[in-house]
Amino acid sequence: MPGPGDVLDLIRERGALTRGEVLEHTGLSRMTVSSRIDALLEAGLLVEQGTDRVTGGRPSRRLEFNLAHGSVVTASVDTTHTTVAITDLAGRIRSERRVDVAVADGPVRTLDAVVDATRALVGSSNGLEGIAAIGISVPGPVDPDTGRPSQPPIMPGWDGYPIPEHLTDALGVPALVANDADAAALGEQRSAHPNSRSLCFIKVSSGIGTGIVLGGQVYRGTDGGAGDIGHVKIAGYDHLVCQCGAHGCLAAVASGRAVARALTDLGKPASSASDVGAYLADGDPDAARLTQQAGRVLGEVVATVVSLLNPAEVVLGGMLASAPLLTGVRETLYPRSLPRATRHLTVSLSTLSQRAATVGLAALVVDREYSPAAVNRALSS
Ligand SMILES: [Zn+2]
């Protein structure tokens, strides 16, 4: 029989419902619905909104998920820095802090810095009370069962590292680990494209990765490797060595690192995707031309992605997300896809940019910590 957690899930999905509507949707008896809702109100998981005005014999007050029931800590680990934030349960950022720790510094230094930043943001006076959990994203595949990085190509020292245990031991709250493109994809879908249930977020920074949202949920793949398109081999580029050690990978041809190297060869020093982003922001013509060319090569692979999944949205993010990248992707994507695969497709640039992962992590944490099973368990103990 549906428990209070299932009633909360229904209300979260629908936004707000009256008691009468909960009755209708669940088919439970009036008494059972009443006891479920009372339990949720008492636990502070629901709030009642609106007036006590009675229409048709029923109070018209609406029940909503209490977005102030707790907070979420998020940490998005990027190649050169990490962003730690506190959000409410809707993913709205309350405070944020950038930590200058690089993924190459290894898991212990990075995670210790995340713990320090979390304590500073929460403030020592009230401890970690009210924090539902911490969600952390990393630039590599994550094993869906253990939350540990799974043979990440650009995260030296992180393979198999027990990230959840490290954070939970230090902070005393549950921890969730996600791939950065997965988190950003969900953030984009929930926040910028709520009416599109399928979305691919393609992150072009130091590497290239894709986050896939299908039916409103992140699709991770059997080993957490879904969307890791950066190491697809591109014909004709065997002379370029990828960070993974192989030759001719998409990331070796079209990533921020690849464009930075090409710019350096032209006498414009650049060592990272951020450097390329800075040239693009300045309107540098060489950076624009090389980024557009990178977009063309990327578009060839995105054509396969689009033909396979037929998403409603392709969102380009990361340091290279720019008009030239978008133009380049469109130049090869459309000619290489059937009209049916792209008829209702929107290809756009990320509007949330760096914050997409933060919003997505908050959504992942809330979906897990306030799932029917979690709430039923919490309220029965
Ligand atoms: Zn590679």
PDB file of C-alpha atoms in Angstrom, residues 38-299:
ATOM      1  CA  ASP A  38      -0.708  14.467   8.793  1.00  0.00           C
ATOM      2  CA  ALA A  39       2.490  12.456   9.126  1.00  0.00           C
ATOM      3  CA  LEU A  40       4.109  14.485   6.327  1.00  0.00           C
ATOM      4  CA  LEU A  41       2.939  17.802   7.821  1.00  0.00           C
ATOM      5  CA  GLU A  42       4.176  16.798  11.264  1.00  0.00           C
ATOM      6  CA  ALA A  43       7.586  15.853   9.828  1.00  0.00           C
ATOM      7  CA  GLY A  44       7.753  19.248   8.129  1.00  0.00           C
ATOM      8  CA  LEU A  45       7.913  17.651   4.679  1.00  0.00           C
ATOM      9  CA  LEU A  46       4.715  19.359   3.510  1.00  0.00           C
ATOM     10  CA  VAL A  47       3.394  22.868   3.985  1.00  0.00           C
ATOM     11  CA  GLU A  48      -0.189  24.019   3.496  1.00  0.00           C
ATOM     12  CA  GLN A  49      -0.697  27.071   1.326  1.00  0.00           C
ATOM     13  CA  GLY A  50      -3.719  29.195   0.524  1.00  0.00           C
ATOM     14  CA  THR A  51      -6.861  30.131   2.381  1.00  0.00           C
ATOM     15  CA  ASP A  52      -9.249  28.156   4.506  1.00  0.00           C
ATOM     16  CA  ARG A  53     -12.057  29.246   2.168  1.00  0.00           C
ATOM     17  CA  VAL A  54     -14.326  26.271   1.725  1.00  0.00           C
ATOM     18  CA  THR A  55     -15.406  25.391  -1.810  1.00  0.00           C
ATOM     19  CA  GLY A  56     -17.911  22.617  -2.344  1.00  0.00           C
ATOM     20  CA  GLY A  57     -17.551  21.462   1.241  1.00  0.00           C
ATOM     21  CA  ARG A  58     -13.773  20.940   1.021  1.00  0.00           C
ATOM     22  CA  PRO A  59     -11.047  23.258   2.260  1.00  0.00           C
ATOM     23  CA  SER A  60      -9.158  24.605  -0.767  1.00  0.00           C
ATOM     24  CA  ARG A  61      -5.750  24.742   0.899  1.00  0.00           C
ATOM     25  CA  ARG A  62      -3.027  23.262  -1.222  1.00  0.00           C
ATOM     26  CA  LEU A  63      -0.276  20.960  -0.037  1.00  0.00           C
ATOM     27  CA  GLU A  64       3.260  21.607  -1.252  1.00  0.00           C
ATOM     28  CA  PHE A  65       6.666  20.049  -0.710  1.00  0.00           C
ATOM     29  CA  ASN A  66       8.422  22.111   1.969  1.00  0.00           C
ATOM     30  CA  LEU A  67      11.479  23.404   0.113  1.00  0.00           C
ATOM     31  CA  ALA A  68      12.875  24.682   3.407  1.00  0.00           C
ATOM     32  CA  HIS A  69      12.815  21.210   5.003  1.00  0.00           C
ATOM     33  CA  GLY A  70      16.564  20.968   4.522  1.00  0.00           C
ATOM     34  CA  SER A  71      19.516  22.196   2.497  1.00  0.00           C
ATOM     35  CA  VAL A  72      21.864  20.506   0.092  1.00  0.00           C
ATOM     36  CA  VAL A  73      25.618  20.903  -0.195  1.00  0.00           C
ATOM     37  CA  THR A  74      26.949  20.570  -3.727  1.00  0.00           C
ATOM     38  CA  ALA A  75      30.538  20.364  -4.927  1.00  0.00           C
ATOM     39  CA  SER A  76      31.396  20.426  -8.613  1.00  0.00           C
ATOM     40  CA  VAL A  77      34.974  19.337  -9.154  1.00  0.00           C
ATOM     41  CA  ASP A  78      36.398  20.755 -12.353  1.00  0.00           C
ATOM     42  CA  THR A  79      39.800  20.285 -13.934  1.00  0.00           C
ATOM     43  CA  THR A  80      41.258  23.484 -12.477  1.00  0.00           C
ATOM     44  CA  HIS A  81      38.959  24.369  -9.573  1.00  0.00           C
ATOM     45  CA  THR A  82      36.026  23.224  -7.450  1.00  0.00           C
ATOM     46  CA  THR A  83      32.800  25.082  -6.669  1.00  0.00           C
ATOM     47  CA  VAL A  84      31.044  24.350  -3.374  1.00  0.00           C
ATOM     48  CA  ALA A  85      27.514  25.651  -2.793  1.00  0.00           C
ATOM     49  CA  ILE A  86      24.592  25.445  -0.381  1.00  0.00           C
ATOM     50  CA  THR A  87      21.193  25.218  -2.054  1.00  0.00           C
ATOM     51  CA  ASP A  88      17.605  24.805  -0.955  1.00  0.00           C
ATOM     52  CA  LEU A  89      15.629  21.745  -2.015  1.00  0.00           C
ATOM     53  CA  ALA A  90      14.673  23.421  -5.320  1.00  0.00           C
ATOM     54  CA  GLY A  91      18.352  23.866  -6.206  1.00  0.00           C
ATOM     55  CA  ARG A  92      18.351  27.624  -5.583  1.00  0.00           C
ATOM     56  CA  ILE A  93      21.845  28.665  -4.599  1.00  0.00           C
ATOM     57  CA  ARG A  94      22.083  30.314  -1.171  1.00  0.00           C
ATOM     58  CA  SER A  95      25.835  30.659  -0.921  1.00  0.00           C
ATOM     59  CA  GLU A  96      28.752  29.596  -3.007  1.00  0.00           C
ATOM     60  CA  ARG A  97      32.520  29.378  -2.757  1.00  0.00           C
ATOM     61  CA  ARG A  98      35.212  28.665  -5.323  1.00  0.00           C
ATOM     62  CA  VAL A  99      38.120  26.539  -4.156  1.00  0.00           C
ATOM     63  CA  ASP A 100      41.368  26.557  -6.109  1.00  0.00           C
ATOM     64  CA  VAL A 101      42.075  22.866  -6.021  1.00  0.00           C
ATOM     65  CA  ALA A 102      42.658  20.986  -9.270  1.00  0.00           C
ATOM     66  CA  VAL A 103      41.441  17.485 -10.008  1.00  0.00           C
ATOM     67  CA  ALA A 104      45.088  16.504 -10.619  1.00  0.00           C
ATOM     68  CA  ASP A 105      45.799  17.284  -6.929  1.00  0.00           C
ATOM     69  CA  GLY A 106      44.182  13.920  -6.216  1.00  0.00           C
ATOM     70  CA  PRO A 107      41.144  12.866  -4.177  1.00  0.00           C
ATOM     71  CA  VAL A 108      42.405  13.477  -0.640  1.00  0.00           C
ATOM     72  CA  ARG A 109      43.445  17.109  -1.162  1.00  0.00           C
ATOM     73  CA  THR A 110      40.374  17.882  -3.239  1.00  0.00           C
ATOM     74  CA  LEU A 111      37.878  16.281  -0.866  1.00  0.00           C
ATOM     75  CA  ASP A 112      39.518  17.797   2.226  1.00  0.00           C
ATOM     76  CA  ALA A 113      39.177  21.201   0.554  1.00  0.00           C
ATOM     77  CA  VAL A 114      35.495  20.460  -0.169  1.00  0.00           C
ATOM     78  CA  VAL A 115      34.968  19.538   3.502  1.00  0.00           C
ATOM     79  CA  ASP A 116      36.660  22.762   4.690  1.00  0.00           C
ATOM     80  CA  ALA A 117      34.628  24.895   2.289  1.00  0.00           C
ATOM     81  CA  THR A 118      31.393  23.169   3.366  1.00  0.00           C
ATOM     82  CA  ARG A 119      32.089  23.863   7.036  1.00  0.00           C
ATOM     83  CA  ALA A 120      32.899  27.495   6.228  1.00  0.00           C
ATOM     84  CA  LEU A 121      29.718  27.963   4.169  1.00  0.00           C
ATOM     85  CA  VAL A 122      27.415  26.294   6.676  1.00  0.00           C
ATOM     86  CA  GLY A 123      29.007  28.207   9.545  1.00  0.00           C
ATOM     87  CA  SER A 124      30.384  26.494  12.613  1.00  0.00           C
ATOM     88  CA  SER A 125      27.633  27.774  14.932  1.00  0.00           C
ATOM     89  CA  ASN A 126      24.844  25.545  13.652  1.00  0.00           C
ATOM     90  CA  GLY A 127      26.963  22.581  12.564  1.00  0.00           C
ATOM     91  CA  LEU A 128      25.621  20.602   9.640  1.00  0.00           C
ATOM     92  CA  GLU A 129      22.086  20.449  11.016  1.00  0.00           C
ATOM     93  CA  GLY A 130      19.467  20.624   8.297  1.00  0.00           C
ATOM     94  CA  ILE A 131      21.804  19.430   5.554  1.00  0.00           C
ATOM     95  CA  ALA A 132      20.037  16.588   3.739  1.00  0.00           C
ATOM     96  CA  ALA A 133      23.159  15.339   1.978  1.00  0.00           C
ATOM     97  CA  ILE A 134      26.145  16.375  -0.097  1.00  0.00           C
ATOM     98  CA  GLY A 135      26.236  15.828  -3.850  1.00  0.00           C
ATOM     99  CA  ILE A 136      29.565  15.949  -5.663  1.00  0.00           C
ATOM    100  CA  SER A 137      30.299  15.818  -9.391  1.00  0.00           C
ATOM    101  CA  VAL A 138      33.595  14.775 -10.954  1.00  0.00           C
ATOM    102  CA  PRO A 139      34.910  15.002 -14.536  1.00  0.00           C
ATOM    103  CA  GLY A 140      34.930  11.263 -15.184  1.00  0.00           C
ATOM    104  CA  PRO A 141      32.742   8.134 -15.194  1.00  0.00           C
ATOM    105  CA  VAL A 142      31.294   7.094 -11.821  1.00  0.00           C
ATOM    106  CA  ASP A 143      30.280   3.547 -10.897  1.00  0.00           C
ATOM    107  CA  PRO A 144      26.519   3.807 -10.255  1.00  0.00           C
ATOM    108  CA  ASP A 145      26.609   1.181  -7.474  1.00  0.00           C
ATOM    109  CA  THR A 146      29.575   2.369  -5.424  1.00  0.00           C
ATOM    110  CA  GLY A 147      29.796   6.076  -6.301  1.00  0.00           C
ATOM    111  CA  ARG A 148      33.494   5.586  -7.025  1.00  0.00           C
ATOM    112  CA  PRO A 149      35.252   6.903 -10.137  1.00  0.00           C
ATOM    113  CA  SER A 150      35.496   4.156 -12.709  1.00  0.00           C
ATOM    114  CA  GLN A 151      38.750   4.277 -14.737  1.00  0.00           C
ATOM    115  CA  PRO A 152      38.548   8.055 -15.272  1.00  0.00           C
ATOM    116  CA  PRO A 153      40.848   9.101 -18.154  1.00  0.00           C
ATOM    117  CA  ILE A 154      41.708  12.586 -16.803  1.00  0.00           C
ATOM    118  CA  MET A 155      41.595  12.111 -13.012  1.00  0.00           C
ATOM    119  CA  PRO A 156      44.974  10.751 -11.886  1.00  0.00           C
ATOM    120  CA  GLY A 157      44.758   8.944  -8.541  1.00  0.00           C
ATOM    121  CA  TRP A 158      40.948   8.864  -8.385  1.00  0.00           C
ATOM    122  CA  ASP A 159      40.212   5.428  -9.886  1.00  0.00           C
ATOM    123  CA  GLY A 160      38.112   3.502  -7.358  1.00  0.00           C
ATOM    124  CA  TYR A 161      38.600   6.109  -4.620  1.00  0.00           C
ATOM    125  CA  PRO A 162      35.817   5.889  -1.960  1.00  0.00           C
ATOM    126  CA  ILE A 163      34.494   9.447  -2.376  1.00  0.00           C
ATOM    127  CA  PRO A 164      31.166   8.819  -0.546  1.00  0.00           C
ATOM    128  CA  GLU A 165      32.897   7.296   2.482  1.00  0.00           C
ATOM    129  CA  HIS A 166      35.468  10.124   2.652  1.00  0.00           C
ATOM    130  CA  LEU A 167      32.769  12.828   2.658  1.00  0.00           C
ATOM    131  CA  THR A 168      30.343  11.007   4.968  1.00  0.00           C
ATOM    132  CA  ASP A 169      33.104  10.267   7.498  1.00  0.00           C
ATOM    133  CA  ALA A 170      34.126  13.929   7.538  1.00  0.00           C
ATOM    134  CA  LEU A 171      30.711  15.602   7.402  1.00  0.00           C
ATOM    135  CA  GLY A 172      28.332  13.034   8.897  1.00  0.00           C
ATOM    136  CA  VAL A 173      25.768  13.323   6.086  1.00  0.00           C
ATOM    137  CA  PRO A 174      24.992  10.996   3.160  1.00  0.00           C
ATOM    138  CA  ALA A 175      27.000  11.643  -0.008  1.00  0.00           C
ATOM    139  CA  LEU A 176      26.109  11.161  -3.655  1.00  0.00           C
ATOM    140  CA  VAL A 177      28.611  11.151  -6.522  1.00  0.00           C
ATOM    141  CA  ALA A 178      27.782  11.950 -10.135  1.00  0.00           C
ATOM    142  CA  ASN A 179      29.580  12.494 -13.392  1.00  0.00           C
ATOM    143  CA  ASP A 180      29.813  16.243 -14.103  1.00  0.00           C
ATOM    144  CA  ALA A 181      28.090  16.114 -17.496  1.00  0.00           C
ATOM    145  CA  ASP A 182      25.277  13.973 -16.008  1.00  0.00           C
ATOM    146  CA  ALA A 183      24.721  16.523 -13.238  1.00  0.00           C
ATOM    147  CA  ALA A 184      24.815  19.437 -15.680  1.00  0.00           C
ATOM    148  CA  ALA A 185      22.393  17.672 -18.037  1.00  0.00           C
ATOM    149  CA  LEU A 186      19.853  17.239 -15.258  1.00  0.00           C
ATOM    150  CA  GLY A 187      20.386  20.849 -14.119  1.00  0.00           C
ATOM    151  CA  GLU A 188      19.726  22.124 -17.645  1.00  0.00           C
ATOM    152  CA  GLN A 189      16.668  19.905 -18.065  1.00  0.00           C
ATOM    153  CA  ARG A 190      15.031  20.728 -14.727  1.00  0.00           C
ATOM    154  CA  SER A 191      15.834  24.417 -14.764  1.00  0.00           C
ATOM    155  CA  ALA A 192      16.099  25.657 -18.369  1.00  0.00           C
ATOM    156  CA  HIS A 193      14.090  23.040 -20.328  1.00  0.00           C
ATOM    157  CA  PRO A 194      11.452  21.646 -17.930  1.00  0.00           C
ATOM    158  CA  ASN A 195       9.090  20.842 -20.806  1.00  0.00           C
ATOM    159  CA  SER A 196      11.636  18.665 -22.611  1.00  0.00           C
ATOM    160  CA  ARG A 197      11.930  15.219 -21.064  1.00  0.00           C
ATOM    161  CA  SER A 198      14.957  14.178 -23.157  1.00  0.00           C
ATOM    162  CA  LEU A 199      18.134  16.223 -23.326  1.00  0.00           C
ATOM    163  CA  CYS A 200      21.809  15.683 -24.110  1.00  0.00           C
ATOM    164  CA  PHE A 201      24.276  18.047 -22.492  1.00  0.00           C
ATOM    165  CA  ILE A 202      27.629  18.105 -24.247  1.00  0.00           C
ATOM    166  CA  LYS A 203      30.438  19.538 -22.202  1.00  0.00           C
ATOM    167  CA  VAL A 204      33.439  20.781 -24.162  1.00  0.00           C
ATOM    168  CA  SER A 205      36.216  21.824 -21.788  1.00  0.00           C
ATOM    169  CA  SER A 206      39.535  20.066 -21.182  1.00  0.00           C
ATOM    170  CA  GLY A 207      37.777  16.894 -22.291  1.00  0.00           C
ATOM    171  CA  ILE A 208      34.468  16.146 -23.996  1.00  0.00           C
ATOM    172  CA  GLY A 209      31.617  14.361 -22.232  1.00  0.00           C
ATOM    173  CA  THR A 210      27.873  13.993 -22.575  1.00  0.00           C
ATOM    174  CA  GLY A 211      25.177  13.838 -19.923  1.00  0.00           C
ATOM    175  CA  ILE A 212      21.958  12.132 -21.010  1.00  0.00           C
ATOM    176  CA  VAL A 213      18.519  12.778 -19.534  1.00  0.00           C
ATOM    177  CA  LEU A 214      15.787  10.422 -20.769  1.00  0.00           C
ATOM    178  CA  GLY A 215      12.229  10.645 -19.493  1.00  0.00           C
ATOM    179  CA  GLY A 216      13.357  13.232 -16.953  1.00  0.00           C
ATOM    180  CA  GLN A 217      15.985  10.926 -15.413  1.00  0.00           C
ATOM    181  CA  VAL A 218      19.747  10.681 -15.893  1.00  0.00           C
ATOM    182  CA  TYR A 219      20.772   7.648 -17.932  1.00  0.00           C
ATOM    183  CA  ARG A 220      24.164   6.482 -16.612  1.00  0.00           C
ATOM    184  CA  GLY A 221      24.728   3.231 -18.455  1.00  0.00           C
ATOM    185  CA  THR A 222      25.745  -0.131 -16.992  1.00  0.00           C
ATOM    186  CA  ASP A 223      29.152   1.067 -15.800  1.00  0.00           C
ATOM    187  CA  GLY A 224      28.467   4.781 -15.524  1.00  0.00           C
ATOM    188  CA  GLY A 225      30.102   5.314 -18.900  1.00  0.00           C
ATOM    189  CA  ALA A 226      27.072   6.429 -20.932  1.00  0.00           C
ATOM    190  CA  GLY A 227      27.815   9.577 -22.923  1.00  0.00           C
ATOM    191  CA  ASP A 228      31.598   9.354 -22.652  1.00  0.00           C
ATOM    192  CA  ILE A 229      31.973  10.288 -26.331  1.00  0.00           C
ATOM    193  CA  GLY A 230      35.366  12.015 -25.945  1.00  0.00           C
ATOM    194  CA  HIS A 231      37.263   8.850 -26.825  1.00  0.00           C
ATOM    195  CA  VAL A 232      35.429   7.884 -29.987  1.00  0.00           C
ATOM    196  CA  LYS A 233      38.085   7.543 -32.698  1.00  0.00           C
ATOM    197  CA  ILE A 234      37.905  10.078 -35.517  1.00  0.00           C
ATOM    198  CA  ALA A 235      39.323   8.933 -38.873  1.00  0.00           C
ATOM    199  CA  GLY A 236      42.274  10.940 -40.180  1.00  0.00           C
ATOM    200  CA  TYR A 237      43.626  12.130 -36.810  1.00  0.00           C
ATOM    201  CA  ASP A 238      45.911   9.238 -35.856  1.00  0.00           C
ATOM    202  CA  HIS A 239      48.806  11.669 -35.301  1.00  0.00           C
ATOM    203  CA  LEU A 240      47.054  13.305 -32.317  1.00  0.00           C
ATOM    204  CA  VAL A 241      47.596  11.683 -28.900  1.00  0.00           C
ATOM    205  CA  CYS A 242      44.737  11.829 -26.381  1.00  0.00           C
ATOM    206  CA  GLN A 243      45.097  12.214 -22.612  1.00  0.00           C
ATOM    207  CA  CYS A 244      43.809   8.649 -22.324  1.00  0.00           C
ATOM    208  CA  GLY A 245      46.910   7.472 -24.191  1.00  0.00           C
ATOM    209  CA  ALA A 246      45.148   6.475 -27.408  1.00  0.00           C
ATOM    210  CA  HIS A 247      45.432   8.219 -30.782  1.00  0.00           C
ATOM    211  CA  GLY A 248      42.808  10.139 -32.753  1.00  0.00           C
ATOM    212  CA  CYS A 249      40.141  10.424 -30.024  1.00  0.00           C
ATOM    213  CA  LEU A 250      37.476  13.118 -30.448  1.00  0.00           C
ATOM    214  CA  ALA A 251      38.914  14.822 -27.337  1.00  0.00           C
ATOM    215  CA  ALA A 252      42.375  14.917 -28.943  1.00  0.00           C
ATOM    216  CA  VAL A 253      40.885  16.716 -31.955  1.00  0.00           C
ATOM    217  CA  ALA A 254      38.103  18.953 -30.643  1.00  0.00           C
ATOM    218  CA  SER A 255      38.512  19.580 -26.889  1.00  0.00           C
ATOM    219  CA  GLY A 256      39.652  22.799 -25.235  1.00  0.00           C
ATOM    220  CA  ARG A 257      43.047  21.229 -24.774  1.00  0.00           C
ATOM    221  CA  ALA A 258      43.282  20.500 -28.530  1.00  0.00           C
ATOM    222  CA  VAL A 259      42.230  24.037 -29.491  1.00  0.00           C
ATOM    223  CA  ALA A 260      44.673  25.490 -26.929  1.00  0.00           C
ATOM    224  CA  ARG A 261      47.513  23.565 -28.569  1.00  0.00           C
ATOM    225  CA  ALA A 262      46.512  24.769 -32.037  1.00  0.00           C
ATOM    226  CA  LEU A 263      46.360  28.377 -30.792  1.00  0.00           C
ATOM    227  CA  THR A 264      49.803  28.035 -29.211  1.00  0.00           C
ATOM    228  CA  ASP A 265      51.160  26.791 -32.563  1.00  0.00           C
ATOM    229  CA  LEU A 266      49.867  30.046 -34.092  1.00  0.00           C
ATOM    230  CA  GLY A 267      51.854  32.061 -31.541  1.00  0.00           C
ATOM    231  CA  LYS A 268      48.914  32.665 -29.201  1.00  0.00           C
ATOM    232  CA  PRO A 269      49.886  30.976 -25.950  1.00  0.00           C
ATOM    233  CA  ALA A 270      47.105  28.894 -24.376  1.00  0.00           C
ATOM    234  CA  SER A 271      47.467  25.952 -22.047  1.00  0.00           C
ATOM    235  CA  SER A 272      43.897  25.128 -21.059  1.00  0.00           C
ATOM    236  CA  ALA A 273      40.238  25.238 -22.031  1.00  0.00           C
ATOM    237  CA  SER A 274      39.849  28.343 -19.824  1.00  0.00           C
ATOM    238  CA  ASP A 275      42.545  30.102 -21.869  1.00  0.00           C
ATOM    239  CA  VAL A 276      40.610  29.283 -25.054  1.00  0.00           C
ATOM    240  CA  GLY A 277      37.433  30.543 -23.379  1.00  0.00           C
ATOM    241  CA  ALA A 278      39.206  33.832 -22.628  1.00  0.00           C
ATOM    242  CA  TYR A 279      40.308  34.242 -26.285  1.00  0.00           C
ATOM    243  CA  LEU A 280      36.741  33.485 -27.406  1.00  0.00           C
ATOM    244  CA  ALA A 281      35.340  36.061 -25.002  1.00  0.00           C
ATOM    245  CA  ASP A 282      37.773  38.626 -26.469  1.00  0.00           C
ATOM    246  CA  GLY A 283      36.512  37.846 -29.980  1.00  0.00           C
ATOM    247  CA  ASP A 284      39.855  36.468 -31.156  1.00  0.00           C
ATOM    248  CA  PRO A 285      39.375  35.390 -34.816  1.00  0.00           C
ATOM    249  CA  ASP A 286      41.804  32.431 -34.627  1.00  0.00           C
ATOM    250  CA  ALA A 287      40.129  31.072 -31.499  1.00  0.00           C
ATOM    251  CA  ALA A 288      36.737  31.457 -33.194  1.00  0.00           C
ATOM    252  CA  ARG A 289      37.883  29.693 -36.383  1.00  0.00           C
ATOM    253  CA  LEU A 290      39.557  26.807 -34.521  1.00  0.00           C
ATOM    254  CA  THR A 291      36.582  26.412 -32.189  1.00  0.00           C
ATOM    255  CA  GLN A 292      34.185  26.320 -35.135  1.00  0.00           C
ATOM    256  CA  GLN A 293      36.364  23.635 -36.736  1.00  0.00           C
ATOM    257  CA  ALA A 294      36.293  21.695 -33.445  1.00  0.00           C
ATOM    258  CA  GLY A 295      32.499  22.066 -33.532  1.00  0.00           C
ATOM    259  CA  ARG A 296      32.360  20.512 -37.017  1.00  0.00           C
ATOM    260  CA  VAL A 297      34.249  17.421 -35.841  1.00  0.00           C
ATOM    261  CA  LEU A 298      32.111  17.253 -32.696  1.00  0.00           C
ATOM    262  CA  GLY A 299      28.951  17.544 -34.829  1.00  0.00           C
TER     263      GLY A 299
END
